[in-house]
Amino acid sequence: MRESTDLRTAGPDEGTFYTVPWVPATPVPRPRLDWHETTTSARLGRSLLRGRPEFPSDAKVMSRLSEFDLSRLRMAATVQAHHNGRVTSHLARRGIDQFLDLGCGYDWTVPCVETLQSYARRVLPACRVVSVDIDPVVIGTRYGAEFSDEETTVQGDLRHMEVLLTSDQVSSVLDLSRPVAILLHDVLPCLNDAEAVDALSVLRDWAPAGSALSITHATDLAPVTPSKLTPLLRQAADLTYIPRPWAAVKDLFGGWPLLEPGLVPTARWSPQMGDLRDWASGAYAGVAIKPAASTAEAT
């Protein structure tokens, strides 16, 4: 049975807050009643996909971008959304039946894009899925939608990765005697350099041999320049957003061998994306597999 609790707070105890009917897996900021007045990365991503802002706070951020930049960021968001499903299907076909979706975002963003669970269960109907996000509104839209003990939605902060991975919410669903597919899609730019490195180090140590690490990461591929969002999100909502170059993204895999085609612009990872220019992706994508312990030690 679900529990209800006040959120554990990592921020100042001021303003008007509300409580939620779930237990966060890590310390998280308490949700404010005026949440709609400050944009979030999840909501901005949904606004880009839908082509329109959800709230005035989102419109304010988007209005500071040129129509040229907006159109290309929307294209990159669309490429990302379709990539999520293709990677999930690919990993399920490899026989991985457990998925940890970190920074899951909204699962009802656009009608033409199915949920991760749908893609995975089309291949492996009994797969297990843990979806994690820090945004309480994201969790609220997903809360109660799980249909089995093999699926759960967890509120957690990736900056507390070890606490998250050892929480009951995660450990009760995922079986660490078998590989896990770890998805970090368009979420690592929300961490600063040290936070991203620390989170990935914990994840790689935790993952069983044979696990997959799928990363997509915003980068500037002119004329698509996600870095234009960095000062806007900092000023509007005190959000971190750091697109990174190819070498920095590759380092996050920690030496795990990459599946073909390697770390490439997202649209090039799957031939199903067609003949899109590299800049249309606005991000790199790669999938790596954790080798067996003896292999890892040999390298």
Tab-separated table of C-alpha atoms in Angstrom:
chain	number	residue	atom	x	y	z
A	1	MET	CA	0.000	0.000	0.000
A	2	ARG	CA	1.162	3.526	-0.772
A	3	GLU	CA	2.225	5.834	2.033
A	4	SER	CA	1.612	9.545	2.338
A	5	THR	CA	4.092	12.008	3.758
A	6	ASP	CA	5.317	15.549	3.765
A	7	LEU	CA	8.260	15.933	1.438
A	8	ARG	CA	11.678	15.951	2.987
A	9	THR	CA	13.042	19.355	2.181
A	10	ALA	CA	16.468	20.363	0.965
A	11	GLY	CA	15.510	24.022	0.675
A	12	PRO	CA	14.430	26.900	2.925
A	13	ASP	CA	11.242	26.454	4.920
A	14	GLU	CA	9.478	29.548	3.665
A	15	GLY	CA	6.503	30.272	1.427
A	16	THR	CA	3.374	28.169	0.987
A	17	PHE	CA	3.866	24.485	0.285
A	18	TYR	CA	1.668	21.456	-0.269
A	19	THR	CA	2.085	17.797	0.644
A	20	VAL	CA	1.983	14.799	-1.665
A	21	PRO	CA	0.594	11.250	-1.303
A	22	TRP	CA	3.921	9.499	-1.847
A	23	VAL	CA	7.299	9.143	-0.172
A	24	PRO	CA	10.230	10.657	-2.110
A	25	ALA	CA	13.199	8.320	-2.376
A	26	THR	CA	15.720	11.104	-1.692
A	27	PRO	CA	15.738	14.586	-0.185
A	28	VAL	CA	13.935	16.877	-2.643
A	29	PRO	CA	12.775	20.506	-2.605
A	30	ARG	CA	9.267	20.941	-1.211
A	31	PRO	CA	6.672	21.717	-3.910
A	32	ARG	CA	5.194	25.208	-3.805
A	33	LEU	CA	1.593	26.144	-4.506
A	34	ASP	CA	2.857	28.666	-7.060
A	35	TRP	CA	4.666	25.932	-9.043
A	36	HIS	CA	3.025	27.086	-12.284
A	37	GLU	CA	4.712	30.484	-11.993
A	38	THR	CA	8.217	29.051	-12.416
A	39	THR	CA	9.207	26.979	-15.426
A	40	THR	CA	10.788	23.535	-15.062
A	41	SER	CA	12.967	21.567	-17.457
A	42	ALA	CA	10.309	18.845	-17.838
A	43	ARG	CA	7.576	21.332	-18.662
A	44	LEU	CA	9.777	23.294	-21.044
A	45	GLY	CA	10.603	20.082	-22.883
A	46	ARG	CA	6.913	19.297	-23.207
A	47	SER	CA	6.220	22.830	-24.435
A	48	LEU	CA	8.871	22.480	-27.142
A	49	LEU	CA	7.406	19.164	-28.292
A	50	ARG	CA	3.858	20.474	-28.387
A	51	GLY	CA	4.902	23.705	-30.062
A	52	ARG	CA	3.211	25.888	-27.474
A	53	PRO	CA	3.903	26.905	-23.869
A	54	GLU	CA	1.825	25.414	-21.066
A	55	PHE	CA	1.934	28.398	-18.704
A	56	PRO	CA	2.925	32.078	-18.861
A	57	SER	CA	6.212	31.259	-17.121
A	58	ASP	CA	7.095	28.873	-19.956
A	59	ALA	CA	5.985	31.392	-22.558
A	60	LYS	CA	8.266	33.996	-20.991
A	61	VAL	CA	11.323	31.777	-21.425
A	62	MET	CA	10.380	30.769	-24.962
A	63	SER	CA	9.664	34.371	-25.990
A	64	ARG	CA	13.301	35.245	-25.385
A	65	LEU	CA	14.382	32.844	-28.130
A	66	SER	CA	14.165	33.740	-31.805
A	67	GLU	CA	11.683	31.831	-33.954
A	68	PHE	CA	14.690	30.344	-35.743
A	69	ASP	CA	16.121	28.968	-32.500
A	70	LEU	CA	12.726	27.779	-31.285
A	71	SER	CA	11.993	25.841	-34.467
A	72	ARG	CA	15.320	24.031	-34.272
A	73	LEU	CA	15.012	23.267	-30.582
A	74	ARG	CA	11.552	21.842	-31.297
A	75	MET	CA	13.057	19.640	-33.971
A	76	ALA	CA	15.735	18.428	-31.571
A	77	ALA	CA	13.073	17.661	-28.939
A	78	THR	CA	11.119	15.608	-31.484
A	79	VAL	CA	14.211	13.629	-32.485
A	80	GLN	CA	14.853	12.959	-28.795
A	81	ALA	CA	11.302	11.759	-28.133
A	82	HIS	CA	11.398	9.210	-30.952
A	83	HIS	CA	14.896	8.070	-29.989
A	84	ASN	CA	13.656	7.137	-26.504
A	85	GLY	CA	11.329	4.500	-27.901
A	86	ARG	CA	13.804	3.103	-30.396
A	87	VAL	CA	16.515	2.636	-27.774
A	88	THR	CA	14.053	0.998	-25.391
A	89	SER	CA	12.901	-1.443	-28.071
A	90	HIS	CA	16.497	-2.187	-29.056
A	91	LEU	CA	17.541	-3.000	-25.495
A	92	ALA	CA	14.450	-5.132	-24.925
A	93	ARG	CA	15.285	-7.111	-28.066
A	94	ARG	CA	18.726	-7.720	-26.544
A	95	GLY	CA	16.902	-9.440	-23.687
A	96	ILE	CA	17.162	-6.734	-21.021
A	97	ASP	CA	13.854	-6.771	-19.178
A	98	GLN	CA	14.497	-4.151	-16.462
A	99	PHE	CA	14.512	-0.404	-17.108
A	100	LEU	CA	15.540	2.485	-14.871
A	101	ASP	CA	14.393	5.722	-16.511
A	102	LEU	CA	16.152	8.606	-14.748
A	103	GLY	CA	14.647	12.007	-15.477
A	104	CYS	CA	11.604	10.400	-17.063
A	105	GLY	CA	9.574	13.585	-17.600
A	106	TYR	CA	5.943	13.515	-18.662
A	107	ASP	CA	4.750	10.300	-20.298
A	108	TRP	CA	1.848	11.880	-22.160
A	109	THR	CA	3.763	14.586	-23.994
A	110	VAL	CA	2.541	14.111	-27.564
A	111	PRO	CA	-0.030	11.687	-28.987
A	112	CYS	CA	2.351	10.185	-31.582
A	113	VAL	CA	5.000	9.128	-29.031
A	114	GLU	CA	4.311	6.082	-26.868
A	115	THR	CA	5.529	5.567	-23.326
A	116	LEU	CA	8.749	3.733	-22.539
A	117	GLN	CA	6.659	1.020	-20.913
A	118	SER	CA	4.692	0.496	-24.135
A	119	TYR	CA	7.826	0.077	-26.239
A	120	ALA	CA	9.446	-2.302	-23.765
A	121	ARG	CA	6.367	-4.438	-23.134
A	122	ARG	CA	5.689	-4.877	-26.822
A	123	VAL	CA	8.904	-6.925	-26.860
A	124	LEU	CA	8.969	-8.260	-23.281
A	125	PRO	CA	5.501	-8.091	-21.682
A	126	ALA	CA	6.775	-8.892	-18.169
A	127	CYS	CA	9.530	-6.270	-18.038
A	128	ARG	CA	10.104	-4.140	-14.930
A	129	VAL	CA	10.198	-0.344	-15.127
A	130	VAL	CA	11.223	2.250	-12.536
A	131	SER	CA	10.627	5.855	-13.630
A	132	VAL	CA	12.319	8.647	-11.652
A	133	ASP	CA	11.923	12.421	-11.741
A	134	ILE	CA	12.511	15.265	-9.306
A	135	ASP	CA	9.478	17.273	-10.474
A	136	PRO	CA	6.443	16.616	-8.210
A	137	VAL	CA	4.038	17.611	-10.979
A	138	VAL	CA	5.569	14.981	-13.261
A	139	ILE	CA	5.184	12.399	-10.503
A	140	GLY	CA	1.612	13.522	-9.896
A	141	THR	CA	0.650	12.899	-13.530
A	142	ARG	CA	2.094	9.397	-13.364
A	143	TYR	CA	1.151	8.512	-9.797
A	144	GLY	CA	-1.338	5.688	-9.558
A	145	ALA	CA	-1.056	4.817	-13.255
A	146	GLU	CA	1.048	1.696	-12.645
A	147	PHE	CA	-0.800	-1.518	-13.346
A	148	SER	CA	1.473	-4.093	-11.707
A	149	ASP	CA	4.182	-4.665	-9.117
A	150	GLU	CA	6.711	-4.551	-11.978
A	151	GLU	CA	6.269	-0.813	-12.503
A	152	THR	CA	6.702	2.168	-10.211
A	153	THR	CA	7.159	5.926	-10.324
A	154	VAL	CA	9.618	7.487	-7.887
A	155	GLN	CA	10.358	11.066	-6.940
A	156	GLY	CA	14.085	11.480	-6.486
A	157	ASP	CA	17.033	13.798	-7.033
A	158	LEU	CA	19.886	12.411	-9.146
A	159	ARG	CA	22.311	14.385	-7.014
A	160	HIS	CA	21.560	11.814	-4.293
A	161	MET	CA	22.174	8.823	-6.558
A	162	GLU	CA	23.339	6.355	-3.914
A	163	VAL	CA	20.320	7.098	-1.713
A	164	LEU	CA	18.040	6.718	-4.726
A	165	LEU	CA	19.445	3.389	-5.888
A	166	THR	CA	19.327	1.827	-2.417
A	167	SER	CA	15.811	3.066	-1.643
A	168	ASP	CA	12.993	0.575	-1.160
A	169	GLN	CA	11.144	2.088	-4.124
A	170	VAL	CA	13.929	1.103	-6.506
A	171	SER	CA	15.371	-2.024	-4.897
A	172	SER	CA	11.963	-3.667	-4.480
A	173	VAL	CA	11.392	-3.642	-8.248
A	174	LEU	CA	14.809	-4.154	-9.847
A	175	ASP	CA	16.647	-7.467	-9.504
A	176	LEU	CA	20.397	-6.837	-9.404
A	177	SER	CA	21.196	-10.426	-10.318
A	178	ARG	CA	20.223	-9.465	-13.881
A	179	PRO	CA	21.171	-6.594	-16.218
A	180	VAL	CA	19.351	-3.275	-16.019
A	181	ALA	CA	18.867	-0.775	-18.839
A	182	ILE	CA	19.654	2.668	-17.412
A	183	LEU	CA	18.247	5.568	-19.414
A	184	LEU	CA	19.632	9.064	-18.867
A	185	HIS	CA	17.921	10.903	-21.681
A	186	ASP	CA	18.165	14.686	-21.787
A	187	VAL	CA	18.618	14.982	-18.016
A	188	LEU	CA	22.370	15.271	-17.382
A	189	PRO	CA	22.534	18.901	-18.608
A	190	CYS	CA	20.514	19.681	-15.457
A	191	LEU	CA	23.506	18.671	-13.309
A	192	ASN	CA	26.732	20.614	-12.991
A	193	ASP	CA	29.997	18.925	-13.976
A	194	ALA	CA	30.840	17.512	-10.549
A	195	GLU	CA	27.266	16.298	-9.946
A	196	ALA	CA	27.121	14.537	-13.313
A	197	VAL	CA	30.471	12.802	-12.778
A	198	ASP	CA	29.528	11.689	-9.255
A	199	ALA	CA	26.089	10.417	-10.302
A	200	LEU	CA	27.515	8.355	-13.159
A	201	SER	CA	30.275	6.916	-10.993
A	202	VAL	CA	27.709	5.621	-8.494
A	203	LEU	CA	25.478	4.286	-11.270
A	204	ARG	CA	28.270	2.406	-13.020
A	205	ASP	CA	29.391	0.762	-9.771
A	206	TRP	CA	25.812	-0.217	-8.904
A	207	ALA	CA	24.836	-1.701	-12.267
A	208	PRO	CA	25.128	-5.485	-12.758
A	209	ALA	CA	27.380	-6.815	-15.523
A	210	GLY	CA	25.599	-6.763	-18.873
A	211	SER	CA	23.631	-3.640	-17.963
A	212	ALA	CA	23.129	-0.950	-20.589
A	213	LEU	CA	23.759	2.761	-20.101
A	214	SER	CA	21.898	4.931	-22.603
A	215	ILE	CA	22.726	8.636	-22.584
A	216	THR	CA	21.462	11.486	-24.691
A	217	HIS	CA	23.016	14.840	-23.962
A	218	ALA	CA	22.386	18.295	-25.368
A	219	THR	CA	25.238	19.834	-27.328
A	220	ASP	CA	25.716	22.731	-29.710
A	221	LEU	CA	25.587	21.482	-33.302
A	222	ALA	CA	25.238	24.743	-35.232
A	223	PRO	CA	22.776	26.109	-36.100
A	224	VAL	CA	21.063	24.277	-33.197
A	225	THR	CA	22.460	25.820	-30.028
A	226	PRO	CA	20.839	24.526	-26.820
A	227	SER	CA	23.364	26.588	-24.855
A	228	LYS	CA	21.182	29.628	-25.564
A	229	LEU	CA	18.814	28.174	-22.974
A	230	THR	CA	21.498	28.175	-20.267
A	231	PRO	CA	21.286	31.846	-19.199
A	232	LEU	CA	17.514	31.960	-19.759
A	233	LEU	CA	16.799	29.046	-17.433
A	234	ARG	CA	19.254	30.329	-14.857
A	235	GLN	CA	17.605	33.761	-14.797
A	236	ALA	CA	14.001	32.569	-15.007
A	237	ALA	CA	14.054	29.620	-12.623
A	238	ASP	CA	17.573	29.196	-11.222
A	239	LEU	CA	17.872	25.990	-13.254
A	240	THR	CA	21.170	24.431	-14.294
A	241	TYR	CA	21.360	23.598	-18.000
A	242	ILE	CA	24.783	22.713	-19.395
A	243	PRO	CA	25.136	21.342	-22.947
A	244	ARG	CA	28.469	19.507	-23.213
A	245	PRO	CA	30.912	18.656	-26.017
A	246	TRP	CA	31.462	15.151	-27.398
A	247	ALA	CA	34.501	14.306	-25.248
A	248	ALA	CA	32.777	15.299	-21.998
A	249	VAL	CA	29.722	13.182	-22.837
A	250	LYS	CA	31.858	10.172	-23.779
A	251	ASP	CA	33.692	10.377	-20.451
A	252	LEU	CA	30.382	9.827	-18.646
A	253	PHE	CA	30.313	6.223	-19.916
A	254	GLY	CA	33.427	5.536	-17.842
A	255	GLY	CA	35.105	3.320	-20.412
A	256	TRP	CA	32.176	0.947	-20.945
A	257	PRO	CA	32.269	-0.242	-24.582
A	258	LEU	CA	29.807	1.593	-26.791
A	259	LEU	CA	27.434	-0.221	-29.108
A	260	GLU	CA	27.540	0.751	-32.767
A	261	PRO	CA	27.333	3.430	-34.089
A	262	GLY	CA	29.089	4.855	-31.015
A	263	LEU	CA	28.434	8.326	-29.623
A	264	VAL	CA	26.802	10.215	-32.470
A	265	PRO	CA	24.211	12.940	-33.101
A	266	THR	CA	20.941	11.420	-31.888
A	267	ALA	CA	19.305	11.117	-35.312
A	268	ARG	CA	22.240	9.021	-36.537
A	269	TRP	CA	21.921	6.426	-33.780
A	270	SER	CA	18.993	4.718	-35.488
A	271	PRO	CA	18.581	4.377	-39.274
A	272	GLN	CA	14.832	4.705	-38.750
A	273	MET	CA	15.287	8.441	-38.189
A	274	GLY	CA	15.965	8.909	-41.888
A	275	ASP	CA	18.406	11.307	-43.500
A	276	LEU	CA	18.389	14.168	-41.012
A	277	ARG	CA	21.295	16.581	-40.783
A	278	ASP	CA	23.443	16.209	-37.673
A	279	TRP	CA	22.471	19.640	-36.396
A	280	ALA	CA	18.802	18.611	-36.241
A	281	SER	CA	19.593	16.465	-33.201
A	282	GLY	CA	21.055	19.162	-30.967
A	283	ALA	CA	22.396	16.290	-28.872
A	284	TYR	CA	24.634	13.238	-28.825
A	285	ALA	CA	23.357	9.734	-28.128
A	286	GLY	CA	25.160	6.555	-27.180
A	287	VAL	CA	24.554	3.198	-25.528
A	288	ALA	CA	27.242	1.256	-23.661
A	289	ILE	CA	27.229	-2.186	-22.052
A	290	LYS	CA	28.895	-2.946	-18.724
A	291	PRO	CA	31.435	-5.718	-19.249
A	292	ALA	CA	31.868	-8.663	-16.906
A	293	ALA	CA	34.113	-7.950	-13.913
A	294	SER	CA	37.069	-9.905	-15.297
A	295	THR	CA	36.884	-7.991	-18.576
A	296	ALA	CA	36.606	-4.636	-16.839
A	297	GLU	CA	39.616	-5.413	-14.638
A	298	ALA	CA	41.660	-6.425	-17.669
A	299	THR	CA	41.080	-3.023	-19.255
